[in-house]
Amino acid sequence: MVKRLKEYYKNKKKIVDKFYESKKFLYPGKYSFDESLTYIHLDDQNVMRKSVDLFSQGLPVVNFFKDRFFTKTVVTKILRFYFNKKLVISEKAIDGYRGTVYLPGGNGKEVKIFDFENKEVLIFYNSKHALKGKLRTYNQFSHYFPIPPIIDADEKQRIIIERYIDYKSNMHWSEYDFNFVANEIFRRYLEYFKEAIKSGEMNWMAPAGILKSLPEKDEFIEEILAGISPELLEKPFAVLPIHGDLWSSNILIDKEDPQNIFFIDWELAGEMFFFYDFFAFMWNEALTNKNFSFIRSYANGEYDDYYYHAFELFGLKFDAARRQEYLNIFFLNMYLKRWMETAPDYLEFLHLEYRNLMNYVTSLTVLPEMPRRS
């Protein structure tokens, strides 16, 4: 436990140090950590209220003791008191940017500084490579998906300024909002697929082609494979660049016009099976938000029209009887893209969640008997 506490303190001290390195982009005044010591905000009631509304969901839970999870511990209270005493920006902001919230990225690759008044977000990247990746992704996908506009970019300082979208937190989404977003995902991707096919920006690969890159004799992988028939395992599917991490926290509903949504956080974009993001949204909502409505709708055939259309675009035929098999092909792809370097304890947790999800899907529909593997 002592080792974890020391590491925790060091990480928070790094955040404070980086915060002061960014002081020229911050509005002068007294700043404080939030309750979970995740982000730093100006001590202003409006800023604090907006910050809590936007960032409170999904903040990391502090876990110093095995099998005990909590956020408001004596340790966090002491550290918050210790760090907050020092968080003062006394100089006037320069470069015309007046940020009031400092949010370190969970991946460690960037920091976001929010200026709610002027509706801008300054993103500072830890490398030029990361910044160029952001610009490349923006140029590649912004023609097909609404993405917050880039106002300015400075490669030398490794900075991008985006338009801030005053969005409705997913904590406050209605059932209509969730269904609207799900339909928009399908609609946007169907249009994107048409353009990708025209430009030839895709490849073909059978799910079996993934296996050579996966660990051998892995129980988790074996369970996934047991849910894919030999015939489908060898069938080629279109592979093309997609978002790679869709869920409600990576989609913004514009408060000013709820019919506008924006796709954010494209850091995991890459080449995957064309249906990957459809399932990623269902899986992420079930895993993180315990929202099983989308996977239930899929299992009950409510999205079949979308899938028939998507498959037909690539000259394929969607077989409704194989819904669970397609889902397992997604998990095989996700294992390769996301879980290869996962810590054993968390991978064990994901394995259990996968098993629970597939049992739930099976309980919703009568599935045909799986062809036996020779």
mmCIF file of C-alpha atoms in Angstrom:
data_model
loop_
_atom_site.group_PDB
_atom_site.id
_atom_site.type_symbol
_atom_site.label_atom_id
_atom_site.label_comp_id
_atom_site.label_asym_id
_atom_site.label_seq_id
_atom_site.Cartn_x
_atom_site.Cartn_y
_atom_site.Cartn_z
ATOM 1 C CA MET A 1 0.000 0.000 0.000
ATOM 2 C CA VAL A 2 2.845 2.404 0.887
ATOM 3 C CA LYS A 3 4.314 1.926 -2.578
ATOM 4 C CA ARG A 4 0.976 2.763 -4.187
ATOM 5 C CA LEU A 5 0.602 5.864 -2.040
ATOM 6 C CA LYS A 6 4.049 7.093 -3.040
ATOM 7 C CA GLU A 7 3.296 6.507 -6.708
ATOM 8 C CA TYR A 8 -0.046 8.265 -6.347
ATOM 9 C CA TYR A 9 1.605 11.289 -4.722
ATOM 10 C CA LYS A 10 4.279 11.427 -7.444
ATOM 11 C CA ASN A 11 1.635 11.346 -10.181
ATOM 12 C CA LYS A 12 -0.336 14.189 -8.609
ATOM 13 C CA LYS A 13 2.838 16.234 -8.127
ATOM 14 C CA LYS A 14 3.588 15.788 -11.836
ATOM 15 C CA ILE A 15 0.137 17.174 -12.631
ATOM 16 C CA VAL A 16 0.848 20.234 -10.467
ATOM 17 C CA ASP A 17 4.261 20.761 -12.087
ATOM 18 C CA LYS A 18 2.771 20.541 -15.583
ATOM 19 C CA PHE A 19 -0.043 22.845 -14.497
ATOM 20 C CA TYR A 20 2.458 25.581 -13.660
ATOM 21 C CA GLU A 21 4.349 24.982 -16.897
ATOM 22 C CA SER A 22 1.089 25.868 -18.678
ATOM 23 C CA LYS A 23 0.394 29.007 -16.629
ATOM 24 C CA LYS A 24 0.682 31.328 -19.640
ATOM 25 C CA PHE A 25 -2.509 29.749 -20.990
ATOM 26 C CA LEU A 26 -4.449 30.043 -17.711
ATOM 27 C CA TYR A 27 -6.570 32.852 -16.330
ATOM 28 C CA PRO A 28 -4.971 34.347 -13.177
ATOM 29 C CA GLY A 29 -6.497 33.327 -9.858
ATOM 30 C CA LYS A 30 -6.763 30.572 -7.232
ATOM 31 C CA TYR A 31 -7.166 27.017 -8.549
ATOM 32 C CA SER A 32 -8.218 23.762 -6.903
ATOM 33 C CA PHE A 33 -8.244 20.037 -7.633
ATOM 34 C CA ASP A 34 -11.609 18.355 -8.021
ATOM 35 C CA GLU A 35 -12.749 15.755 -5.477
ATOM 36 C CA SER A 36 -10.904 12.891 -7.207
ATOM 37 C CA LEU A 37 -7.680 14.854 -7.852
ATOM 38 C CA THR A 38 -8.130 14.370 -11.592
ATOM 39 C CA TYR A 39 -8.413 17.912 -12.988
ATOM 40 C CA ILE A 40 -7.715 21.465 -11.763
ATOM 41 C CA HIS A 41 -10.261 24.284 -12.032
ATOM 42 C CA LEU A 42 -10.442 27.991 -11.302
ATOM 43 C CA ASP A 43 -12.179 28.699 -7.991
ATOM 44 C CA ASP A 44 -15.237 30.187 -9.627
ATOM 45 C CA GLN A 45 -18.756 28.844 -9.021
ATOM 46 C CA ASN A 46 -19.745 28.799 -12.702
ATOM 47 C CA VAL A 47 -16.495 27.084 -13.750
ATOM 48 C CA MET A 48 -16.784 24.556 -10.926
ATOM 49 C CA ARG A 49 -20.400 23.770 -11.759
ATOM 50 C CA LYS A 50 -19.674 23.259 -15.459
ATOM 51 C CA SER A 51 -16.570 21.162 -14.702
ATOM 52 C CA VAL A 52 -18.465 18.802 -12.422
ATOM 53 C CA ASP A 53 -21.222 18.463 -14.993
ATOM 54 C CA LEU A 54 -18.808 17.651 -17.818
ATOM 55 C CA PHE A 55 -16.019 15.656 -16.182
ATOM 56 C CA SER A 56 -17.374 13.929 -13.084
ATOM 57 C CA GLN A 57 -18.477 10.722 -14.816
ATOM 58 C CA GLY A 58 -15.782 8.165 -15.439
ATOM 59 C CA LEU A 59 -13.172 9.691 -13.122
ATOM 60 C CA PRO A 60 -10.712 7.142 -11.770
ATOM 61 C CA VAL A 61 -11.543 5.481 -8.477
ATOM 62 C CA VAL A 62 -8.730 5.468 -5.948
ATOM 63 C CA ASN A 63 -7.969 1.956 -4.745
ATOM 64 C CA PHE A 64 -5.280 1.708 -2.080
ATOM 65 C CA PHE A 65 -6.561 -1.443 -0.413
ATOM 66 C CA LYS A 66 -7.314 -4.741 -2.095
ATOM 67 C CA ASP A 67 -11.024 -5.305 -2.722
ATOM 68 C CA ARG A 68 -11.926 -1.851 -1.340
ATOM 69 C CA PHE A 69 -12.801 0.870 -3.845
ATOM 70 C CA PHE A 70 -13.511 4.457 -2.867
ATOM 71 C CA THR A 71 -12.865 8.027 -4.045
ATOM 72 C CA LYS A 72 -13.178 10.183 -0.930
ATOM 73 C CA THR A 73 -10.422 8.786 1.237
ATOM 74 C CA VAL A 74 -8.454 10.446 4.000
ATOM 75 C CA VAL A 75 -5.446 10.338 1.673
ATOM 76 C CA THR A 76 -7.138 12.196 -1.175
ATOM 77 C CA LYS A 77 -8.512 14.798 1.226
ATOM 78 C CA ILE A 78 -5.075 15.408 2.720
ATOM 79 C CA LEU A 79 -3.367 15.578 -0.662
ATOM 80 C CA ARG A 80 -6.052 17.840 -2.083
ATOM 81 C CA PHE A 81 -5.626 20.211 0.876
ATOM 82 C CA TYR A 82 -1.825 20.083 0.487
ATOM 83 C CA PHE A 83 -1.777 20.762 -3.263
ATOM 84 C CA ASN A 84 -4.626 23.277 -3.316
ATOM 85 C CA LYS A 85 -2.762 25.606 -0.939
ATOM 86 C CA LYS A 86 -0.200 26.198 -3.683
ATOM 87 C CA LEU A 87 -2.352 26.429 -6.806
ATOM 88 C CA VAL A 88 -2.272 30.121 -7.641
ATOM 89 C CA ILE A 89 -1.696 31.721 -11.041
ATOM 90 C CA SER A 90 -0.653 35.291 -10.329
ATOM 91 C CA GLU A 91 0.522 36.347 -13.784
ATOM 92 C CA LYS A 92 -1.692 37.565 -16.570
ATOM 93 C CA ALA A 93 -2.340 35.041 -19.322
ATOM 94 C CA ILE A 94 -0.445 35.724 -22.527
ATOM 95 C CA ASP A 95 -0.915 34.566 -26.111
ATOM 96 C CA GLY A 96 -4.585 35.579 -25.835
ATOM 97 C CA TYR A 97 -5.693 32.299 -24.231
ATOM 98 C CA ARG A 98 -7.610 32.410 -20.935
ATOM 99 C CA GLY A 99 -8.192 28.848 -19.785
ATOM 100 C CA THR A 100 -9.939 28.045 -16.519
ATOM 101 C CA VAL A 101 -9.825 24.216 -16.368
ATOM 102 C CA TYR A 102 -6.706 22.058 -16.680
ATOM 103 C CA LEU A 103 -7.468 18.437 -17.615
ATOM 104 C CA PRO A 104 -4.607 15.908 -18.066
ATOM 105 C CA GLY A 105 -5.343 13.224 -20.642
ATOM 106 C CA GLY A 106 -5.812 9.722 -19.257
ATOM 107 C CA ASN A 107 -3.393 8.370 -21.863
ATOM 108 C CA GLY A 108 -0.612 10.767 -20.807
ATOM 109 C CA LYS A 109 -0.221 12.051 -24.369
ATOM 110 C CA GLU A 110 -1.911 15.413 -24.013
ATOM 111 C CA VAL A 111 -3.335 18.043 -21.700
ATOM 112 C CA LYS A 112 -6.566 19.952 -22.371
ATOM 113 C CA ILE A 113 -7.141 23.502 -21.118
ATOM 114 C CA PHE A 114 -10.720 24.752 -21.394
ATOM 115 C CA ASP A 115 -11.791 28.346 -21.989
ATOM 116 C CA PHE A 116 -15.563 28.130 -21.585
ATOM 117 C CA GLU A 117 -16.134 31.852 -22.087
ATOM 118 C CA ASN A 118 -14.533 31.971 -25.551
ATOM 119 C CA LYS A 119 -15.574 28.402 -26.415
ATOM 120 C CA GLU A 120 -12.076 27.088 -27.067
ATOM 121 C CA VAL A 121 -10.063 24.064 -25.966
ATOM 122 C CA LEU A 122 -6.274 24.237 -26.080
ATOM 123 C CA ILE A 123 -4.623 20.815 -26.401
ATOM 124 C CA PHE A 124 -0.945 20.513 -25.560
ATOM 125 C CA TYR A 125 0.717 17.315 -26.863
ATOM 126 C CA ASN A 126 3.796 15.682 -25.336
ATOM 127 C CA SER A 127 5.296 15.030 -28.775
ATOM 128 C CA LYS A 128 5.114 16.332 -32.322
ATOM 129 C CA HIS A 129 4.280 12.794 -33.406
ATOM 130 C CA ALA A 130 1.101 12.846 -31.288
ATOM 131 C CA LEU A 131 0.122 16.263 -32.646
ATOM 132 C CA LYS A 132 0.676 15.191 -36.245
ATOM 133 C CA GLY A 133 -1.420 12.100 -35.553
ATOM 134 C CA LYS A 134 -4.261 14.347 -34.381
ATOM 135 C CA LEU A 135 -4.040 16.502 -37.521
ATOM 136 C CA ARG A 136 -3.829 13.446 -39.757
ATOM 137 C CA THR A 137 -6.897 11.882 -38.173
ATOM 138 C CA TYR A 138 -8.817 15.155 -38.385
ATOM 139 C CA ASN A 139 -8.028 15.526 -42.089
ATOM 140 C CA GLN A 140 -8.925 11.897 -42.749
ATOM 141 C CA PHE A 141 -12.302 11.728 -40.982
ATOM 142 C CA SER A 142 -13.694 15.264 -40.706
ATOM 143 C CA HIS A 143 -15.147 15.009 -44.235
ATOM 144 C CA TYR A 144 -17.445 12.187 -43.090
ATOM 145 C CA PHE A 145 -17.948 12.685 -39.343
ATOM 146 C CA PRO A 146 -18.674 15.924 -37.456
ATOM 147 C CA ILE A 147 -15.564 16.669 -35.356
ATOM 148 C CA PRO A 148 -14.982 19.849 -33.288
ATOM 149 C CA PRO A 149 -13.276 22.274 -35.715
ATOM 150 C CA ILE A 150 -9.568 22.999 -35.333
ATOM 151 C CA ILE A 151 -9.121 26.769 -35.022
ATOM 152 C CA ASP A 152 -5.332 26.891 -34.925
ATOM 153 C CA ALA A 153 -2.289 24.628 -34.734
ATOM 154 C CA ASP A 154 1.311 25.326 -33.745
ATOM 155 C CA GLU A 155 3.630 22.374 -34.372
ATOM 156 C CA LYS A 156 6.606 24.110 -32.776
ATOM 157 C CA GLN A 157 4.776 24.521 -29.450
ATOM 158 C CA ARG A 158 2.898 21.224 -30.007
ATOM 159 C CA ILE A 159 -0.451 22.970 -29.557
ATOM 160 C CA ILE A 160 -3.849 22.707 -31.198
ATOM 161 C CA ILE A 161 -6.844 24.924 -30.399
ATOM 162 C CA GLU A 162 -10.255 23.388 -31.030
ATOM 163 C CA ARG A 163 -13.708 24.904 -30.911
ATOM 164 C CA TYR A 164 -15.312 23.998 -27.571
ATOM 165 C CA ILE A 165 -18.723 22.416 -28.013
ATOM 166 C CA ASP A 166 -21.088 23.207 -25.160
ATOM 167 C CA TYR A 167 -22.397 19.701 -24.861
ATOM 168 C CA LYS A 168 -24.930 17.746 -22.880
ATOM 169 C CA SER A 169 -23.167 15.398 -20.471
ATOM 170 C CA ASN A 170 -23.979 11.738 -21.148
ATOM 171 C CA MET A 171 -25.064 11.512 -17.495
ATOM 172 C CA HIS A 172 -28.089 13.567 -18.539
ATOM 173 C CA TRP A 173 -28.896 11.854 -21.827
ATOM 174 C CA SER A 174 -32.490 10.725 -22.247
ATOM 175 C CA GLU A 175 -33.535 7.469 -23.889
ATOM 176 C CA TYR A 176 -34.228 9.523 -27.004
ATOM 177 C CA ASP A 177 -30.662 10.893 -26.929
ATOM 178 C CA PHE A 178 -29.126 7.428 -26.738
ATOM 179 C CA ASN A 179 -31.268 6.102 -29.581
ATOM 180 C CA PHE A 180 -30.601 9.199 -31.685
ATOM 181 C CA VAL A 181 -26.834 8.775 -31.210
ATOM 182 C CA ALA A 182 -26.981 5.062 -32.078
ATOM 183 C CA ASN A 183 -28.877 5.830 -35.297
ATOM 184 C CA GLU A 184 -26.438 8.624 -36.168
ATOM 185 C CA ILE A 185 -23.497 6.227 -35.756
ATOM 186 C CA PHE A 186 -25.048 3.816 -38.235
ATOM 187 C CA ARG A 187 -26.085 6.582 -40.637
ATOM 188 C CA ARG A 188 -22.690 8.314 -40.630
ATOM 189 C CA TYR A 189 -20.822 5.059 -41.094
ATOM 190 C CA LEU A 190 -22.994 3.915 -43.984
ATOM 191 C CA GLU A 191 -22.168 7.151 -45.818
ATOM 192 C CA TYR A 192 -18.495 6.781 -44.922
ATOM 193 C CA PHE A 193 -18.443 3.198 -46.226
ATOM 194 C CA LYS A 194 -19.800 4.339 -49.594
ATOM 195 C CA GLU A 195 -16.999 6.894 -49.964
ATOM 196 C CA ALA A 196 -14.327 4.465 -48.755
ATOM 197 C CA ILE A 197 -15.472 1.909 -51.335
ATOM 198 C CA LYS A 198 -15.330 4.539 -54.094
ATOM 199 C CA SER A 199 -11.804 5.548 -53.134
ATOM 200 C CA GLY A 200 -10.659 1.964 -52.607
ATOM 201 C CA GLU A 201 -9.474 2.826 -49.092
ATOM 202 C CA MET A 202 -9.893 -0.646 -47.617
ATOM 203 C CA ASN A 203 -8.425 -4.120 -47.432
ATOM 204 C CA TRP A 204 -9.835 -7.594 -46.862
ATOM 205 C CA MET A 205 -8.982 -10.039 -44.112
ATOM 206 C CA ALA A 206 -10.498 -13.175 -42.629
ATOM 207 C CA PRO A 207 -10.814 -13.332 -38.818
ATOM 208 C CA ALA A 208 -8.397 -16.274 -38.915
ATOM 209 C CA GLY A 209 -5.731 -13.812 -40.063
ATOM 210 C CA ILE A 210 -5.778 -12.233 -36.607
ATOM 211 C CA LEU A 211 -4.810 -15.442 -34.850
ATOM 212 C CA LYS A 212 -1.144 -15.363 -35.872
ATOM 213 C CA SER A 213 -0.752 -12.123 -33.889
ATOM 214 C CA LEU A 214 -2.539 -13.366 -30.751
ATOM 215 C CA PRO A 215 -1.134 -15.384 -27.810
ATOM 216 C CA GLU A 216 -1.391 -19.157 -28.089
ATOM 217 C CA LYS A 217 -3.173 -21.357 -25.545
ATOM 218 C CA ASP A 218 -5.076 -18.406 -24.097
ATOM 219 C CA GLU A 219 -8.360 -19.345 -22.394
ATOM 220 C CA PHE A 220 -9.998 -16.015 -23.200
ATOM 221 C CA ILE A 221 -9.161 -16.281 -26.902
ATOM 222 C CA GLU A 222 -10.283 -19.899 -26.991
ATOM 223 C CA GLU A 223 -13.688 -18.889 -25.626
ATOM 224 C CA ILE A 224 -14.033 -16.222 -28.302
ATOM 225 C CA LEU A 225 -13.033 -18.686 -31.021
ATOM 226 C CA ALA A 226 -15.534 -21.240 -29.730
ATOM 227 C CA GLY A 227 -18.235 -18.743 -30.673
ATOM 228 C CA ILE A 228 -17.148 -18.445 -34.329
ATOM 229 C CA SER A 229 -17.869 -21.201 -36.835
ATOM 230 C CA PRO A 230 -14.933 -22.479 -38.951
ATOM 231 C CA GLU A 231 -16.702 -21.216 -42.071
ATOM 232 C CA LEU A 232 -16.997 -17.646 -40.788
ATOM 233 C CA LEU A 233 -13.505 -17.694 -39.302
ATOM 234 C CA GLU A 234 -12.105 -18.097 -42.820
ATOM 235 C CA LYS A 235 -14.456 -15.613 -44.515
ATOM 236 C CA PRO A 236 -12.811 -12.300 -45.589
ATOM 237 C CA PHE A 237 -14.364 -9.063 -44.324
ATOM 238 C CA ALA A 238 -13.595 -5.477 -45.296
ATOM 239 C CA VAL A 239 -11.010 -3.734 -43.112
ATOM 240 C CA LEU A 240 -10.736 0.071 -43.192
ATOM 241 C CA PRO A 241 -9.869 3.084 -40.991
ATOM 242 C CA ILE A 242 -12.482 3.751 -38.278
ATOM 243 C CA HIS A 243 -12.756 5.509 -34.897
ATOM 244 C CA GLY A 244 -11.967 2.463 -32.743
ATOM 245 C CA ASP A 245 -13.345 3.674 -29.391
ATOM 246 C CA LEU A 246 -16.963 4.722 -29.743
ATOM 247 C CA TRP A 247 -19.157 5.178 -26.676
ATOM 248 C CA SER A 248 -21.255 7.929 -25.175
ATOM 249 C CA SER A 249 -18.273 9.718 -23.562
ATOM 250 C CA ASN A 250 -16.660 10.118 -26.992
ATOM 251 C CA ILE A 251 -19.760 11.596 -28.607
ATOM 252 C CA LEU A 252 -20.981 15.108 -27.828
ATOM 253 C CA ILE A 253 -24.584 16.261 -28.165
ATOM 254 C CA ASP A 254 -24.602 19.987 -28.882
ATOM 255 C CA LYS A 255 -26.633 21.828 -26.235
ATOM 256 C CA GLU A 256 -27.499 24.631 -28.660
ATOM 257 C CA ASP A 257 -28.735 22.219 -31.319
ATOM 258 C CA PRO A 258 -29.374 18.670 -29.992
ATOM 259 C CA GLN A 259 -29.656 17.396 -33.565
ATOM 260 C CA ASN A 260 -25.911 17.999 -33.941
ATOM 261 C CA ILE A 261 -23.468 15.486 -32.516
ATOM 262 C CA PHE A 262 -19.668 15.478 -32.611
ATOM 263 C CA PHE A 263 -17.243 12.551 -32.547
ATOM 264 C CA ILE A 264 -14.170 13.127 -30.353
ATOM 265 C CA ASP A 265 -11.063 11.286 -29.080
ATOM 266 C CA TRP A 266 -9.845 9.612 -32.266
ATOM 267 C CA GLU A 267 -6.531 8.514 -30.717
ATOM 268 C CA LEU A 268 -7.344 4.817 -31.196
ATOM 269 C CA ALA A 269 -8.414 5.201 -34.826
ATOM 270 C CA GLY A 270 -6.993 2.578 -37.152
ATOM 271 C CA GLU A 271 -7.828 -0.226 -39.557
ATOM 272 C CA MET A 272 -10.399 -2.657 -38.203
ATOM 273 C CA PHE A 273 -13.306 -4.759 -39.473
ATOM 274 C CA PHE A 274 -15.973 -2.440 -40.880
ATOM 275 C CA PHE A 275 -18.523 -3.405 -38.187
ATOM 276 C CA TYR A 276 -16.073 -2.938 -35.291
ATOM 277 C CA ASP A 277 -17.389 0.444 -34.096
ATOM 278 C CA PHE A 278 -21.012 -0.717 -34.118
ATOM 279 C CA PHE A 279 -20.112 -3.384 -31.574
ATOM 280 C CA ALA A 280 -17.588 -1.194 -29.745
ATOM 281 C CA PHE A 281 -20.397 1.212 -28.868
ATOM 282 C CA MET A 282 -22.566 -1.624 -27.527
ATOM 283 C CA TRP A 283 -19.703 -3.182 -25.565
ATOM 284 C CA ASN A 284 -18.412 0.077 -24.079
ATOM 285 C CA GLU A 285 -21.874 1.126 -22.958
ATOM 286 C CA ALA A 286 -22.487 -2.260 -21.328
ATOM 287 C CA LEU A 287 -19.040 -2.450 -19.706
ATOM 288 C CA THR A 288 -18.683 1.133 -18.501
ATOM 289 C CA ASN A 289 -22.218 2.449 -18.088
ATOM 290 C CA LYS A 290 -24.007 -0.869 -17.464
ATOM 291 C CA ASN A 291 -26.343 0.087 -20.272
ATOM 292 C CA PHE A 292 -27.387 -3.136 -22.016
ATOM 293 C CA SER A 293 -30.122 -1.615 -24.166
ATOM 294 C CA PHE A 294 -27.984 -1.523 -27.336
ATOM 295 C CA ILE A 295 -26.727 -5.082 -27.123
ATOM 296 C CA ARG A 296 -30.304 -6.163 -26.372
ATOM 297 C CA SER A 297 -31.584 -4.297 -29.432
ATOM 298 C CA TYR A 298 -28.913 -5.970 -31.555
ATOM 299 C CA ALA A 299 -29.693 -9.458 -30.242
ATOM 300 C CA ASN A 300 -33.398 -8.900 -30.854
ATOM 301 C CA GLY A 301 -32.783 -7.880 -34.474
ATOM 302 C CA GLU A 302 -33.720 -4.207 -34.135
ATOM 303 C CA TYR A 303 -30.546 -3.139 -35.978
ATOM 304 C CA ASP A 304 -30.710 -5.797 -38.678
ATOM 305 C CA ASP A 305 -31.646 -3.323 -41.430
ATOM 306 C CA TYR A 306 -28.474 -1.337 -40.745
ATOM 307 C CA TYR A 307 -26.351 -4.472 -40.820
ATOM 308 C CA TYR A 308 -27.970 -5.767 -44.015
ATOM 309 C CA HIS A 309 -27.224 -2.418 -45.660
ATOM 310 C CA ALA A 310 -23.619 -2.250 -44.394
ATOM 311 C CA PHE A 311 -22.820 -5.805 -45.458
ATOM 312 C CA GLU A 312 -24.426 -5.275 -48.892
ATOM 313 C CA LEU A 313 -22.231 -2.223 -49.521
ATOM 314 C CA PHE A 314 -19.198 -4.514 -49.372
ATOM 315 C CA GLY A 315 -20.844 -7.258 -51.445
ATOM 316 C CA LEU A 316 -21.497 -9.405 -48.371
ATOM 317 C CA LYS A 317 -24.655 -10.921 -46.943
ATOM 318 C CA PHE A 318 -25.622 -10.374 -43.320
ATOM 319 C CA ASP A 319 -26.928 -13.579 -41.754
ATOM 320 C CA ALA A 320 -29.171 -12.739 -38.789
ATOM 321 C CA ALA A 321 -28.688 -16.258 -37.417
ATOM 322 C CA ARG A 322 -24.985 -15.446 -36.949
ATOM 323 C CA ARG A 323 -25.419 -12.317 -34.810
ATOM 324 C CA GLN A 324 -23.441 -13.811 -31.934
ATOM 325 C CA GLU A 325 -20.666 -14.944 -34.281
ATOM 326 C CA TYR A 326 -20.218 -11.427 -35.680
ATOM 327 C CA LEU A 327 -20.012 -10.164 -32.120
ATOM 328 C CA ASN A 328 -17.250 -12.661 -31.364
ATOM 329 C CA ILE A 329 -15.328 -11.594 -34.465
ATOM 330 C CA PHE A 330 -15.447 -8.058 -33.045
ATOM 331 C CA PHE A 331 -14.009 -9.316 -29.747
ATOM 332 C CA LEU A 332 -11.227 -11.114 -31.597
ATOM 333 C CA ASN A 333 -10.394 -7.823 -33.339
ATOM 334 C CA MET A 334 -10.616 -5.892 -30.055
ATOM 335 C CA TYR A 335 -8.270 -8.326 -28.325
ATOM 336 C CA LEU A 336 -5.674 -7.620 -31.004
ATOM 337 C CA LYS A 337 -6.162 -3.828 -30.973
ATOM 338 C CA ARG A 338 -6.788 -3.126 -27.281
ATOM 339 C CA TRP A 339 -6.025 -6.014 -24.945
ATOM 340 C CA MET A 340 -2.642 -7.386 -26.003
ATOM 341 C CA GLU A 341 -0.748 -5.281 -23.435
ATOM 342 C CA THR A 342 -3.454 -5.309 -20.754
ATOM 343 C CA ALA A 343 -2.402 -6.094 -17.178
ATOM 344 C CA PRO A 344 -3.336 -9.688 -16.182
ATOM 345 C CA ASP A 345 -5.736 -8.592 -13.413
ATOM 346 C CA TYR A 346 -7.673 -6.291 -15.710
ATOM 347 C CA LEU A 347 -7.678 -8.842 -18.533
ATOM 348 C CA GLU A 348 -9.196 -11.329 -16.099
ATOM 349 C CA PHE A 349 -11.889 -8.757 -15.303
ATOM 350 C CA LEU A 350 -12.559 -8.227 -19.038
ATOM 351 C CA HIS A 351 -12.772 -11.984 -19.552
ATOM 352 C CA LEU A 352 -15.446 -12.244 -16.870
ATOM 353 C CA GLU A 353 -17.359 -9.273 -18.315
ATOM 354 C CA TYR A 354 -17.155 -10.803 -21.799
ATOM 355 C CA ARG A 355 -18.514 -14.088 -20.482
ATOM 356 C CA ASN A 356 -21.378 -12.329 -18.682
ATOM 357 C CA LEU A 357 -22.245 -10.333 -21.801
ATOM 358 C CA MET A 358 -22.295 -13.368 -24.066
ATOM 359 C CA ASN A 359 -24.444 -15.293 -21.572
ATOM 360 C CA TYR A 360 -26.827 -12.336 -21.580
ATOM 361 C CA VAL A 361 -26.959 -12.260 -25.394
ATOM 362 C CA THR A 362 -27.593 -16.012 -25.516
ATOM 363 C CA SER A 363 -30.455 -15.641 -23.047
ATOM 364 C CA LEU A 364 -32.165 -13.104 -25.319
ATOM 365 C CA THR A 365 -32.415 -15.170 -28.451
ATOM 366 C CA VAL A 366 -32.522 -18.761 -29.625
ATOM 367 C CA LEU A 367 -29.262 -19.396 -31.444
ATOM 368 C CA PRO A 368 -28.566 -22.180 -33.940
ATOM 369 C CA GLU A 369 -26.281 -24.983 -32.847
ATOM 370 C CA MET A 370 -22.646 -24.025 -33.476
ATOM 371 C CA PRO A 371 -20.869 -26.187 -36.082
ATOM 372 C CA ARG A 372 -18.328 -28.352 -34.306
ATOM 373 C CA ARG A 373 -14.644 -27.667 -34.847
ATOM 374 C CA SER A 374 -12.681 -30.601 -36.263
#
